[in-house]
Coordinates of C-alpha atoms and ligand atoms in Angstrom, one line a residue:
M715 CA -0.7 13.9 -26.7
T716 CA -4.4 13.7 -26.5
Q717 CA -4.3 13.1 -22.8
H718 CA -2.7 16.5 -22.1
M719 CA -5.9 18.5 -22.7
F720 CA -7.2 21.6 -21.0
F721 CA -9.4 20.1 -18.3
F722 CA -7.8 21.3 -15.2
L723 CA -8.8 24.3 -13.1
P724 CA -6.2 26.6 -11.9
A725 CA -4.2 25.6 -8.8
I726 CA -6.1 26.5 -5.6
S727 CA -3.2 28.2 -3.9
G728 CA 0.6 28.3 -3.8
E729 CA 2.4 25.2 -4.8
T730 CA -0.8 23.0 -4.4
A731 CA -1.3 21.0 -7.5
P732 CA -4.4 21.6 -9.6
T733 CA -7.5 19.8 -8.4
I734 CA -10.9 19.3 -9.8
F735 CA -12.8 19.3 -6.6
S736 CA -12.2 20.9 -3.3
G737 CA -13.0 19.4 0.1
D738 CA -15.0 16.3 0.6
K739 CA -18.1 17.5 -1.3
P740 CA -17.9 17.9 -5.1
M741 CA -18.3 21.5 -6.2
T742 CA -20.7 21.9 -9.1
R743 CA -18.1 23.0 -11.5
T744 CA -17.8 23.1 -15.2
L745 CA -14.8 21.7 -16.8
S746 CA -13.5 23.1 -20.1
V747 CA -12.7 20.1 -22.3
A748 CA -11.1 20.0 -25.7
L749 CA -11.6 16.4 -26.6
S750 CA -14.7 15.2 -28.4
G751 CA -16.3 12.0 -29.9
Q752 CA -14.4 8.8 -29.6
D753 CA -11.3 10.5 -28.0
L754 CA -13.4 11.8 -25.2
L755 CA -15.0 8.4 -24.6
N756 CA -11.6 6.8 -24.7
H757 CA -10.2 9.1 -22.0
P758 CA -10.8 7.2 -18.7
F759 CA -10.5 10.4 -16.5
L760 CA -13.0 12.3 -18.6
N761 CA -15.4 9.6 -19.9
K762 CA -18.8 9.5 -18.2
G763 CA -20.3 6.7 -20.4
L764 CA -24.1 7.0 -20.4
A765 CA -23.9 9.9 -18.0
F766 CA -23.2 12.5 -20.7
S767 CA -26.2 14.8 -20.8
S768 CA -28.0 15.3 -24.1
E769 CA -26.5 18.9 -24.3
E770 CA -23.1 17.4 -23.8
R771 CA -23.8 14.8 -26.5
D772 CA -24.6 17.7 -28.8
A773 CA -21.5 19.7 -27.9
F774 CA -19.0 16.8 -28.0
E775 CA -20.3 14.9 -31.0
L776 CA -21.3 11.9 -29.0
H777 CA -24.7 11.1 -30.7
G778 CA -24.6 7.7 -32.3
L779 CA -21.6 6.7 -30.3
L780 CA -23.7 6.2 -27.2
P781 CA -27.0 4.5 -26.8
K782 CA -29.9 6.8 -26.2
A783 CA -30.4 6.4 -22.5
V784 CA -28.9 9.0 -20.1
Q785 CA -28.0 7.7 -16.6
T786 CA -26.8 9.2 -13.4
L787 CA -23.7 8.1 -11.6
D788 CA -25.9 6.4 -8.9
Q789 CA -27.6 4.3 -11.6
Q790 CA -24.2 3.4 -13.1
V791 CA -22.9 2.3 -9.7
E792 CA -26.0 0.2 -9.1
A793 CA -25.7 -1.5 -12.5
A794 CA -22.0 -2.1 -11.9
L795 CA -22.6 -3.7 -8.5
K796 CA -25.2 -6.0 -9.9
F797 CA -22.9 -7.1 -12.7
L798 CA -20.0 -7.7 -10.3
D799 CA -22.3 -9.7 -8.0
A800 CA -23.1 -12.1 -10.8
L801 CA -19.5 -12.8 -11.7
P802 CA -18.2 -16.2 -10.6
S803 CA -15.1 -15.3 -8.6
P804 CA -13.1 -12.5 -7.0
F805 CA -10.6 -12.8 -9.8
A806 CA -13.3 -12.2 -12.5
R807 CA -14.5 -9.2 -10.4
H808 CA -10.9 -7.9 -10.3
V809 CA -10.6 -8.1 -14.1
H810 CA -13.9 -6.3 -14.5
L811 CA -13.0 -3.6 -12.1
R812 CA -9.7 -3.1 -13.9
E813 CA -11.6 -2.7 -17.1
L814 CA -13.9 -0.1 -15.5
Q815 CA -10.8 1.7 -14.2
D816 CA -9.4 1.9 -17.6
T817 CA -12.6 3.1 -19.2
N818 CA -14.3 5.3 -16.6
E819 CA -12.3 6.3 -13.6
T820 CA -15.0 8.3 -12.0
L821 CA -17.4 5.3 -11.9
F822 CA -14.6 3.0 -10.7
Y823 CA -13.8 5.3 -7.8
A824 CA -17.4 6.0 -7.0
L825 CA -17.8 2.2 -6.6
L826 CA -14.6 2.0 -4.5
T827 CA -15.4 4.9 -2.2
R828 CA -19.1 3.8 -1.7
K829 CA -18.4 0.1 -1.2
I830 CA -14.8 0.1 0.1
D831 CA -15.2 -3.0 2.3
A832 CA -16.5 -5.1 -0.6
M833 CA -14.1 -3.6 -3.2
L834 CA -10.9 -3.5 -1.3
P835 CA -10.3 -7.3 -1.3
L836 CA -10.9 -7.2 -5.1
V837 CA -8.7 -4.4 -6.3
Y838 CA -6.1 -5.0 -3.5
T839 CA -5.0 -7.8 -1.3
P840 CA -5.7 -10.7 -1.6
T841 CA -7.1 -10.8 -5.2
V842 CA -4.4 -8.5 -6.6
G843 CA -1.9 -11.3 -5.9
E844 CA -3.7 -13.6 -8.3
A845 CA -3.9 -10.8 -10.7
C846 CA -0.1 -10.4 -10.7
Q847 CA 0.3 -14.1 -11.1
R848 CA -2.0 -14.0 -14.1
F849 CA -1.1 -10.6 -15.4
S850 CA -0.1 -11.8 -18.8
E851 CA -3.6 -13.3 -19.3
I852 CA -5.4 -10.1 -18.2
W853 CA -3.3 -7.3 -19.7
R854 CA -5.6 -5.4 -22.0
R855 CA -4.5 -1.8 -22.4
P856 CA -1.7 0.5 -21.1
R857 CA -1.8 1.8 -17.6
G858 CA 1.4 3.2 -16.1
L859 CA 4.9 2.5 -17.4
F860 CA 6.9 -0.6 -18.0
L861 CA 10.6 0.6 -18.0
S862 CA 12.6 -2.4 -19.2
Y863 CA 16.3 -2.9 -18.8
P864 CA 16.9 -3.3 -22.6
E865 CA 15.2 0.0 -23.2
R866 CA 17.1 1.9 -20.5
E867 CA 18.6 4.4 -22.9
S868 CA 15.1 5.6 -23.7
M869 CA 13.9 5.9 -20.1
E870 CA 14.2 9.7 -20.0
D871 CA 12.3 10.1 -23.3
I872 CA 9.5 7.8 -22.0
L873 CA 9.1 9.9 -18.9
D874 CA 9.1 13.1 -20.9
N875 CA 5.7 12.4 -22.4
P876 CA 3.5 15.5 -21.6
A877 CA 0.7 13.1 -20.5
Y878 CA 2.7 12.7 -17.2
D879 CA 3.1 16.5 -16.5
D880 CA 0.8 16.4 -13.5
V881 CA 2.2 13.3 -11.8
R882 CA 2.8 13.9 -8.1
V883 CA 3.0 10.3 -6.7
I884 CA 4.7 7.2 -8.2
V885 CA 4.5 3.7 -6.9
V886 CA 7.3 1.6 -8.3
T887 CA 8.1 -2.1 -8.1
D888 CA 10.5 -4.5 -9.8
G889 CA 8.1 -7.3 -9.1
E890 CA 10.6 -9.5 -7.3
R891 CA 8.7 -10.0 -4.0
I892 CA 5.0 -9.7 -4.7
L893 CA 3.2 -10.2 -1.4
G894 CA 4.3 -13.7 -0.3
L895 CA 4.1 -14.9 -3.9
G896 CA 7.7 -14.3 -4.9
D897 CA 9.0 -13.2 -8.2
Q898 CA 6.2 -12.2 -10.6
G899 CA 8.3 -10.2 -13.1
A900 CA 6.4 -7.6 -15.1
G901 CA 3.2 -9.0 -13.7
G902 CA 4.1 -7.1 -10.5
M903 CA 2.5 -4.1 -12.2
G904 CA -0.8 -5.2 -10.5
I905 CA 0.7 -4.0 -7.2
P906 CA 1.5 -0.3 -8.1
I907 CA -1.9 -0.1 -9.8
G908 CA -3.7 -1.5 -6.7
K909 CA -1.7 0.7 -4.3
L910 CA -2.4 3.8 -6.3
S911 CA -6.1 3.1 -6.5
L912 CA -6.0 3.2 -2.7
Y913 CA -4.2 6.6 -2.8
T914 CA -7.3 7.8 -4.6
T915 CA -10.0 5.9 -2.8
C916 CA -8.7 6.5 0.7
A917 CA -6.8 9.8 0.5
G918 CA -8.6 11.4 -2.5
I919 CA -5.5 11.9 -4.5
S920 CA -6.6 12.7 -8.0
P921 CA -6.0 9.6 -10.3
D922 CA -4.3 11.7 -13.0
Q923 CA -1.6 12.7 -10.4
T924 CA -0.6 9.1 -9.9
L925 CA 1.7 6.9 -12.0
P926 CA 2.4 3.1 -11.5
I927 CA 5.7 1.9 -12.7
V928 CA 7.4 -1.5 -13.2
L929 CA 11.1 -1.6 -13.5
D930 CA 11.3 -4.7 -15.7
T931 CA 14.8 -6.1 -14.9
G932 CA 13.9 -9.6 -15.9
T933 CA 12.5 -12.5 -13.8
N934 CA 13.9 -15.7 -12.3
N935 CA 10.4 -17.2 -12.2
Q936 CA 10.9 -20.3 -14.4
D937 CA 7.1 -20.6 -15.1
L938 CA 7.1 -17.1 -16.5
L939 CA 10.2 -17.5 -18.5
Q940 CA 8.8 -20.6 -20.1
N941 CA 5.3 -19.1 -20.6
P942 CA 5.0 -18.1 -24.3
A943 CA 2.4 -15.6 -23.3
Y944 CA 4.6 -13.8 -20.7
I945 CA 4.3 -10.0 -21.3
G946 CA 7.6 -9.0 -19.7
W947 CA 11.3 -9.1 -20.7
R948 CA 12.1 -12.8 -21.0
H949 CA 15.5 -12.8 -19.3
E950 CA 17.0 -13.7 -16.0
R951 CA 17.1 -10.9 -13.4
V952 CA 19.8 -8.3 -13.8
R953 CA 21.9 -8.1 -10.7
G954 CA 24.8 -6.3 -9.0
A955 CA 26.3 -3.1 -10.5
E956 CA 24.1 -3.3 -13.6
Y957 CA 20.9 -3.4 -11.5
D958 CA 22.2 -0.6 -9.2
A959 CA 23.0 1.6 -12.2
F960 CA 19.5 1.0 -13.6
I961 CA 17.9 2.1 -10.4
E962 CA 20.2 5.1 -10.2
R963 CA 19.3 6.1 -13.7
F964 CA 15.6 5.7 -12.9
V965 CA 15.8 7.8 -9.7
T966 CA 17.8 10.5 -11.5
A967 CA 15.3 10.6 -14.4
V968 CA 12.4 10.8 -12.0
Q969 CA 14.0 13.6 -10.0
T970 CA 14.8 15.6 -13.2
R971 CA 11.3 15.1 -14.6
W972 CA 9.4 15.8 -11.3
P973 CA 11.6 17.4 -8.7
H974 CA 8.8 17.3 -6.1
V975 CA 7.4 13.9 -6.7
A976 CA 6.7 11.4 -3.9
L977 CA 8.4 8.1 -4.8
H978 CA 7.0 5.0 -3.1
W979 CA 9.0 1.7 -3.4
E980 CA 7.0 -1.5 -3.2
D981 CA 7.6 -5.2 -3.2
F982 CA 11.3 -5.3 -3.9
S983 CA 13.3 -8.3 -2.6
G984 CA 14.6 -8.2 0.9
A985 CA 18.1 -7.8 -0.6
N986 CA 17.3 -4.7 -2.5
A987 CA 14.6 -2.9 -0.5
A988 CA 16.6 -1.5 2.4
P989 CA 19.7 -0.6 0.4
I990 CA 17.7 1.3 -2.1
L991 CA 15.8 3.2 0.7
E992 CA 19.1 4.0 2.4
R993 CA 20.7 5.2 -0.8
Y994 CA 17.9 7.6 -1.8
R995 CA 16.0 8.7 1.4
D996 CA 18.3 11.7 1.8
R997 CA 18.2 12.6 -1.9
L998 CA 14.5 13.0 -2.5
C999 CA 11.0 12.6 -1.1
T1000 CA 10.8 8.8 -0.9
F1001 CA 9.9 5.9 1.3
N1002 CA 9.6 2.1 1.2
D1003 CA 6.1 1.0 2.1
D1004 CA 7.0 -2.6 3.1
I1005 CA 9.6 -1.3 5.5
Q1006 CA 8.1 1.9 6.8
G1007 CA 4.4 1.8 6.1
T1008 CA 4.1 -1.7 7.6
A1009 CA 6.1 -0.6 10.6
A1010 CA 3.7 2.2 11.2
V1011 CA 0.5 0.2 11.0
T1012 CA 1.8 -2.6 13.1
T1013 CA 3.1 -0.1 15.7
A1014 CA -0.4 1.6 15.7
A1015 CA -2.1 -1.8 16.4
I1016 CA 0.3 -2.7 19.2
L1017 CA 0.1 0.8 20.8
S1018 CA -3.7 0.4 20.7
A1019 CA -3.4 -3.0 22.5
N1020 CA -1.0 -1.6 25.1
A1021 CA -3.1 1.5 25.8
A1022 CA -6.2 -0.7 26.4
H1023 CA -4.6 -2.2 29.5
D1024 CA -2.3 0.7 30.4
G1025 CA 0.7 -1.4 29.4
K1026 CA 4.1 -0.2 28.1
L1027 CA 5.7 -1.8 25.1
K1028 CA 9.1 -1.8 26.9
D1029 CA 7.6 -4.6 29.1
E1030 CA 6.5 -6.8 26.3
T1031 CA 8.6 -9.6 24.7
I1032 CA 8.4 -9.7 20.9
V1033 CA 9.1 -12.5 18.5
M1034 CA 9.4 -11.5 14.9
L1035 CA 9.1 -14.4 12.5
G1036 CA 10.6 -13.1 9.3
A1037 CA 13.6 -10.9 9.2
G1038 CA 13.2 -9.2 5.9
S1039 CA 11.9 -5.7 4.9
A1040 CA 8.8 -5.9 7.0
G1041 CA 10.4 -7.7 10.0
V1042 CA 13.3 -5.3 10.4
G1043 CA 11.2 -2.3 9.6
I1044 CA 8.6 -3.1 12.3
A1045 CA 11.3 -4.0 14.9
K1046 CA 13.0 -0.7 14.3
L1047 CA 9.9 1.4 14.9
L1048 CA 8.9 -0.7 17.9
L1049 CA 12.4 -0.2 19.3
Q1050 CA 12.0 3.5 19.0
V1051 CA 8.7 3.3 20.9
M1052 CA 10.5 1.5 23.8
L1053 CA 13.3 4.2 23.8
D1054 CA 10.6 6.9 23.8
E1055 CA 9.1 5.1 26.8
G1056 CA 12.4 5.5 28.6
A1057 CA 14.0 2.1 28.1
S1058 CA 17.8 1.9 27.5
E1059 CA 18.8 0.6 24.1
E1060 CA 20.3 -2.5 25.7
D1061 CA 17.1 -3.3 27.6
A1062 CA 14.9 -2.6 24.7
L1063 CA 16.9 -4.8 22.3
A1064 CA 16.8 -7.6 24.8
R1065 CA 13.0 -7.6 24.3
F1066 CA 13.3 -8.8 20.7
Y1067 CA 13.8 -12.3 19.2
M1068 CA 14.0 -12.1 15.4
L1069 CA 14.0 -15.3 13.3
D1070 CA 14.3 -16.0 9.6
Q1071 CA 14.2 -19.3 7.7
D1072 CA 17.4 -20.4 9.4
G1073 CA 16.1 -19.7 12.9
L1074 CA 17.0 -17.1 15.5
L1075 CA 19.3 -14.4 14.4
L1076 CA 22.5 -14.7 16.5
D1077 CA 25.2 -12.2 16.8
G1078 CA 28.1 -13.0 14.5
R1079 CA 26.0 -14.9 12.0
E1080 CA 27.4 -14.4 8.5
G1081 CA 25.6 -12.4 6.0
L1082 CA 23.4 -10.4 8.4
T1083 CA 22.4 -6.9 7.1
D1084 CA 22.9 -3.9 9.4
G1085 CA 19.2 -4.0 10.3
Q1086 CA 19.3 -7.6 11.2
A1087 CA 22.5 -7.4 13.1
L1088 CA 21.0 -4.8 15.4
F1089 CA 18.4 -7.4 16.6
A1090 CA 20.7 -10.5 16.6
R1091 CA 20.9 -12.1 20.0
K1092 CA 24.2 -12.0 21.9
D1093 CA 23.0 -14.2 24.8
W1094 CA 21.9 -17.4 23.0
K1095 CA 25.0 -19.4 22.8
D1096 CA 24.6 -23.2 22.5
R1097 CA 20.8 -23.1 22.7
P1098 CA 18.4 -24.3 20.1
T1099 CA 17.4 -21.6 17.6
D1100 CA 14.4 -23.1 15.9
F1101 CA 11.1 -21.3 16.2
E1102 CA 9.4 -23.7 18.6
S1103 CA 12.3 -23.8 21.0
V1104 CA 12.7 -20.0 21.0
M1105 CA 9.0 -19.7 21.7
R1106 CA 9.2 -22.1 24.6
E1107 CA 12.1 -20.3 26.2
C1108 CA 11.4 -16.7 25.6
K1109 CA 7.9 -16.3 26.9
A1110 CA 6.8 -14.0 24.2
S1111 CA 3.8 -11.7 24.6
I1112 CA 3.8 -10.4 21.0
L1113 CA 4.2 -12.7 18.0
I1114 CA 4.4 -11.1 14.5
G1115 CA 4.5 -13.1 11.3
V1116 CA 6.1 -11.6 8.3
S1117 CA 7.7 -14.7 6.8
G1118 CA 5.4 -15.1 3.8
V1119 CA 4.9 -18.8 4.8
K1120 CA 1.5 -20.3 5.5
G1121 CA 0.8 -22.1 8.7
L1122 CA 4.0 -21.4 10.7
F1123 CA 1.9 -20.3 13.8
T1124 CA 1.0 -23.9 14.7
E1125 CA -1.3 -25.1 17.5
T1126 CA 1.8 -25.9 19.6
I1127 CA 3.2 -22.4 19.2
V1128 CA 0.0 -20.6 20.1
R1129 CA -0.8 -22.9 23.0
E1130 CA 2.8 -22.4 24.3
M1131 CA 2.4 -18.7 24.1
S1132 CA -1.0 -18.7 25.8
K1133 CA 0.4 -20.6 28.8
T1134 CA 2.4 -17.7 30.0
C1135 CA 0.5 -14.7 28.5
K1136 CA -3.0 -13.7 29.5
R1137 CA -3.7 -11.7 26.3
P1138 CA -1.2 -12.8 23.7
I1139 CA -0.9 -10.4 20.8
I1140 CA -0.6 -12.6 17.6
F1141 CA -0.4 -10.9 14.2
P1142 CA 0.0 -13.2 11.2
L1143 CA 0.7 -10.4 8.7
S1144 CA 1.9 -12.3 5.6
N1145 CA -0.1 -11.8 2.5
P1146 CA -2.1 -12.9 0.6
T1147 CA -4.6 -15.0 2.6
S1148 CA -3.1 -18.2 1.4
H1149 CA 0.2 -17.3 2.9
S1150 CA -1.0 -16.2 6.3
E1151 CA 0.9 -17.8 9.2
A1152 CA -2.4 -18.9 10.8
T1153 CA -6.1 -18.2 10.5
P1154 CA -7.7 -16.0 13.2
E1155 CA -10.2 -18.8 13.9
D1156 CA -7.4 -21.3 14.7
I1157 CA -5.5 -18.7 16.8
M1158 CA -8.7 -18.0 18.8
A1159 CA -9.4 -21.6 19.4
W1160 CA -5.9 -22.5 20.4
S1161 CA -5.7 -19.5 22.8
D1162 CA -9.0 -20.1 24.4
E1163 CA -10.3 -16.9 22.7
R1164 CA -7.8 -14.8 24.7
A1165 CA -5.5 -13.7 21.8
L1166 CA -5.6 -10.2 20.3
V1167 CA -5.4 -11.2 16.6
S1168 CA -4.8 -9.2 13.5
T1169 CA -3.9 -10.3 10.0
G1170 CA -2.4 -8.7 6.9
S1171 CA -5.1 -10.0 4.5
P1172 CA -8.9 -9.7 5.1
F1173 CA -10.5 -12.6 7.1
P1174 CA -14.2 -13.1 7.8
P1175 CA -15.5 -12.0 11.3
L1176 CA -15.2 -14.3 14.3
D1177 CA -17.9 -15.5 16.6
L1178 CA -16.6 -14.7 20.0
H1179 CA -18.5 -15.4 23.2
G1180 CA -21.6 -15.3 21.2
R1181 CA -20.7 -11.9 19.6
T1182 CA -19.5 -11.2 16.1
H1183 CA -16.0 -9.7 16.1
R1184 CA -14.4 -8.1 13.1
V1185 CA -10.9 -9.3 12.4
D1186 CA -8.5 -6.3 12.2
Q1187 CA -6.4 -6.0 9.0
T1188 CA -3.0 -4.7 10.0
N1189 CA -2.1 -3.7 6.5
N1190 CA 0.0 -0.8 5.3
A1191 CA -3.1 0.5 3.5
Y1192 CA -3.9 2.2 6.8
I1193 CA -0.8 4.3 6.3
F1194 CA 0.5 5.0 2.8
P1195 CA -2.5 6.8 1.4
G1196 CA -2.5 9.3 4.3
L1197 CA 1.3 9.6 4.2
G1198 CA 1.1 10.4 0.4
L1199 CA -1.5 13.0 1.1
C1200 CA 0.7 14.6 3.7
L1201 CA 3.6 14.6 1.2
L1202 CA 1.6 16.3 -1.5
A1203 CA 0.0 18.8 0.8
T1204 CA 3.2 19.9 2.6
G1205 CA 5.5 19.5 -0.4
A1206 CA 7.9 17.7 2.1
T1207 CA 11.3 17.3 0.6
R1208 CA 12.1 14.2 2.7
V1209 CA 10.3 11.4 4.5
T1210 CA 11.6 11.0 8.1
D1211 CA 11.1 8.0 10.3
S1212 CA 9.5 10.2 12.9
M1213 CA 6.8 11.0 10.3
F1214 CA 5.9 7.3 10.4
M1215 CA 5.9 7.3 14.2
A1216 CA 3.5 10.2 14.1
A1217 CA 1.4 8.4 11.5
A1218 CA 1.3 5.4 13.8
R1219 CA 0.3 7.5 16.8
G1220 CA -2.3 9.3 14.7
L1221 CA -3.8 6.0 13.7
A1222 CA -3.7 4.6 17.2
S1223 CA -5.7 7.6 18.4
L1224 CA -8.6 6.3 16.3
S1225 CA -8.5 2.8 17.8
P1226 CA -12.1 1.7 18.8
L1227 CA -10.5 -0.2 21.8
R1228 CA -9.8 3.2 23.4
S1229 CA -13.5 3.6 24.2
N1230 CA -14.7 0.0 24.2
P1231 CA -12.9 -2.8 26.0
D1232 CA -14.4 -5.3 23.4
G1233 CA -13.5 -3.0 20.5
N1234 CA -11.1 -3.6 17.7
L1235 CA -7.5 -2.5 17.6
L1236 CA -8.0 -0.5 14.4
P1237 CA -10.9 1.3 12.8
P1238 CA -12.8 -0.7 10.1
V1239 CA -11.7 -0.4 6.4
T1240 CA -14.9 1.5 5.8
Q1241 CA -13.2 4.4 7.7
L1242 CA -10.1 4.4 5.6
R1243 CA -10.9 7.9 4.3
K1244 CA -11.1 9.3 7.8
V1245 CA -7.9 7.3 8.7
A1246 CA -6.0 8.8 5.7
L1247 CA -6.9 12.3 6.8
A1248 CA -5.8 11.7 10.4
V1249 CA -2.5 10.1 9.2
A1250 CA -1.9 12.9 6.8
E1251 CA -2.4 15.5 9.5
A1252 CA -0.2 13.8 12.1
A1253 CA 2.6 13.1 9.6
A1254 CA 2.3 16.7 8.2
R1255 CA 2.8 18.2 11.7
Q1256 CA 5.8 16.0 12.2
A1257 CA 7.2 17.0 8.8
R1258 CA 6.9 20.6 9.9
E1259 CA 8.6 19.8 13.2
D1260 CA 11.4 18.0 11.4
G1261 CA 11.9 21.0 9.1
V1262 CA 11.3 19.0 5.9
C1263 CA 8.5 21.3 4.8
P1264 CA 7.6 25.0 5.2
S1265 CA 6.3 26.0 8.7
F1266 CA 2.7 26.1 7.8
S1267 CA 0.2 26.9 10.6
D1268 CA -2.1 24.1 11.8
D1269 CA -4.9 25.7 9.9
E1270 CA -2.9 26.0 6.7
L1271 CA -1.9 22.3 7.0
L1272 CA -5.4 21.2 7.3
E1273 CA -6.6 23.4 4.5
R1274 CA -3.8 22.2 2.2
I1275 CA -4.7 18.6 3.0
Q1276 CA -8.4 19.1 2.5
S1277 CA -8.0 21.1 -0.7
L1278 CA -6.3 18.1 -2.4
V1279 CA -9.1 15.6 -1.8
W1280 CA -10.7 14.6 -5.1
T1281 CA -14.2 13.1 -5.0
P1282 CA -15.5 10.8 -7.7
E1283 CA -18.4 12.8 -9.0
Y1284 CA -19.1 13.9 -12.6
C1285 CA -19.0 17.6 -13.3
A1286 CA -20.5 19.4 -16.3
Y1287 CA -18.4 19.9 -19.4
E1288 CA -18.2 22.8 -21.7
K1289 CA -16.4 22.7 -25.1
I1290 CA -13.3 24.8 -25.6
Ligands
NAD930 N1 0.4 -6.7 6.4 C1 1.2 -5.9 5.7 O1 0.9 -4.7 5.6 C2 2.5 -6.4 5.1 C3 3.4 -5.5 4.7 C4 4.7 -5.9 4.2 C5 4.9 -7.3 4.0 N2 3.9 -8.2 4.4 C6 4.1 -9.6 4.1 O2 5.2 -10.1 4.9 C7 5.8 -11.1 4.1 C8 7.3 -10.8 4.1 O3 7.5 -9.6 3.4 P1 9.0 -8.9 3.4 O4 8.9 -7.7 2.5 O5 9.5 -8.8 4.7 O6 9.8 -10.1 2.6 P2 11.3 -10.4 2.7 O7 11.6 -11.3 1.5 O8 12.1 -9.1 2.8 O9 11.5 -11.2 4.1 C9 11.0 -12.5 4.3 C10 11.6 -13.0 5.5 O10 11.0 -14.2 5.9 C11 11.9 -15.2 6.2 N3 11.4 -16.5 6.1 C12 11.2 -17.2 4.9 N4 10.7 -18.5 5.2 C13 10.7 -18.5 6.6 C14 10.4 -19.6 7.5 N5 10.0 -20.8 7.0 N6 10.5 -19.3 8.8 C15 10.9 -18.1 9.2 N7 11.2 -17.1 8.4 C16 11.1 -17.3 7.1 C17 13.1 -14.9 5.2 O11 14.3 -15.5 5.7 C18 13.1 -13.4 5.3 O12 13.8 -13.0 6.4 C19 5.1 -11.2 2.8 O13 4.2 -12.2 2.8 C20 4.3 -9.9 2.7 O14 3.1 -10.0 2.0 C21 2.7 -7.7 4.9
LMR931 O1 0.2 -5.3 -0.4 C1 -0.2 -5.5 0.8 O2 -1.4 -6.0 1.0 C2 0.6 -5.2 2.0 C3 2.1 -5.3 1.8 O3 2.6 -4.2 1.0 C4 2.6 -6.6 1.2 O4 3.6 -6.6 0.5 O5 2.1 -7.7 1.6
MG932 MG1 4.1 -4.7 -0.3

């Protein structure tokens, strides 16, 4: 395979995977490259476009293939920004950025790392949602793997391709619950691609060590099934034992091919996400981002709010609107915080009110999962279970929206909550923007500007008391890149819940609110690199404590984390 060429430097130490750069600054290194001509230009990881020097153009037979000008990476970044600016919509910018990613990854990541606040909403939430919905229109060239049910017998052969020898982290989806947009079938591929571009942008994981995968087990989205241009397997979703066997085959194949890989599950339906996590979490190094990553970032934001007024979580009353992967995941981690604060399990559970589309979860309701049953109320007999009534009666101080439904946090709800709570914590976390339970602007107006608001998708800043206030984005992007970095650096064999708790506390320690009473709950997205390093370090210490990785010293941990960080800069090439 042309992609498997000799462009890596030797591993830096021990089991650490090969990296091109070390530390946060690029080292002026020379890379030995075997490709030349069109093959070199077609290799997104090696292509430099007009940045090939004239000596390199001699050595790699590039004359004639490139126009005469030689540009620097800075000039390329400037030109790309100008071009992006002129495009008519975020979607058009997403499509152009994806093209850049597929043709020149160094330039793509230089743009992302230098302009992360502007680029994040384009390559990730919310624009990635539209990209998934329109994936059949924008699919241009292969990136990652589509493993379809009808081709399951070839799965192992597909993974065997030497092009994937260096893969260390996989993000996999089956596309059934893409953000709040439902079943997007094979179009769900936009999500693993977007998540992995954050592993590189925020945590510096080298792009050639990442692999996005869609398990194409069909779709029940009628629009896709009837769309002649649909790129996926035109078939209703495979369910039950056949689905489980397909997932089992996939996990076994992954484990055989890459025994030390970190496997990240994303955007599976509520019915499949938790059972898959439970089935595999003790078998390999794996986690579910919607359950565990979301729990950690939400816990971090709430711990930050509590710390600001010396409060304890065990004294709060929490309403969770949405009882799926995210809702149950968040509630479980918050419950653990209360237990750590010294609450009894009974007292702590009494602090939770969890609702789904059928209202408050009550003990004995049929069809509850184990996670939901834990939070089902035992004390609510013969009382109304609809959201408004529950809010009226329970006097919530924290309201979290993970329902995927726009507008459920109404004026009545927010005003009701603000009557009994001085600083209501209100987090409409559903994505994308169009599915948010409320806008920050409305919440602030309805709470007389007293609420602590945070959303899942990016929102414009607020004008509060004459000051501009950034809206926090409580999104698992604050956790998974750093967690992935921790897994690669430590070689952890398992991912424990306490590693997510440590990640949450590590993130909370960076809260601007700690030093400024008017500050935000979370650092800005411009600091996601710093955040990823802090999360990686906190999770790595916990991994060591939990005995799921060797007992590295603190210095060794830090060194291993830092040595993995890849920086998007060109290096010089010499011909093999
Ligand atoms: N901010 C983040 O980092 C983050 C992370 C994960 C998920 N999310 C968002 O959270 C939402 C849910 O994700 P999930 O993985 O938990 O999905 P899920 O399908 O597992 O769960 C959705 C839950 O919402 C409930 N629900 C649906 N309609 C409702 C209604 N009208 N009233 C009350 N509850 C209702 C469902 O019954 C279910 O319990 C999505 O929009 C997703 O984008 C955000
Ligand atoms: O993808 C995101 O922006 C966060 C989360 O994983 C989601 O499913 O909404
Ligand atoms: Mg998700």
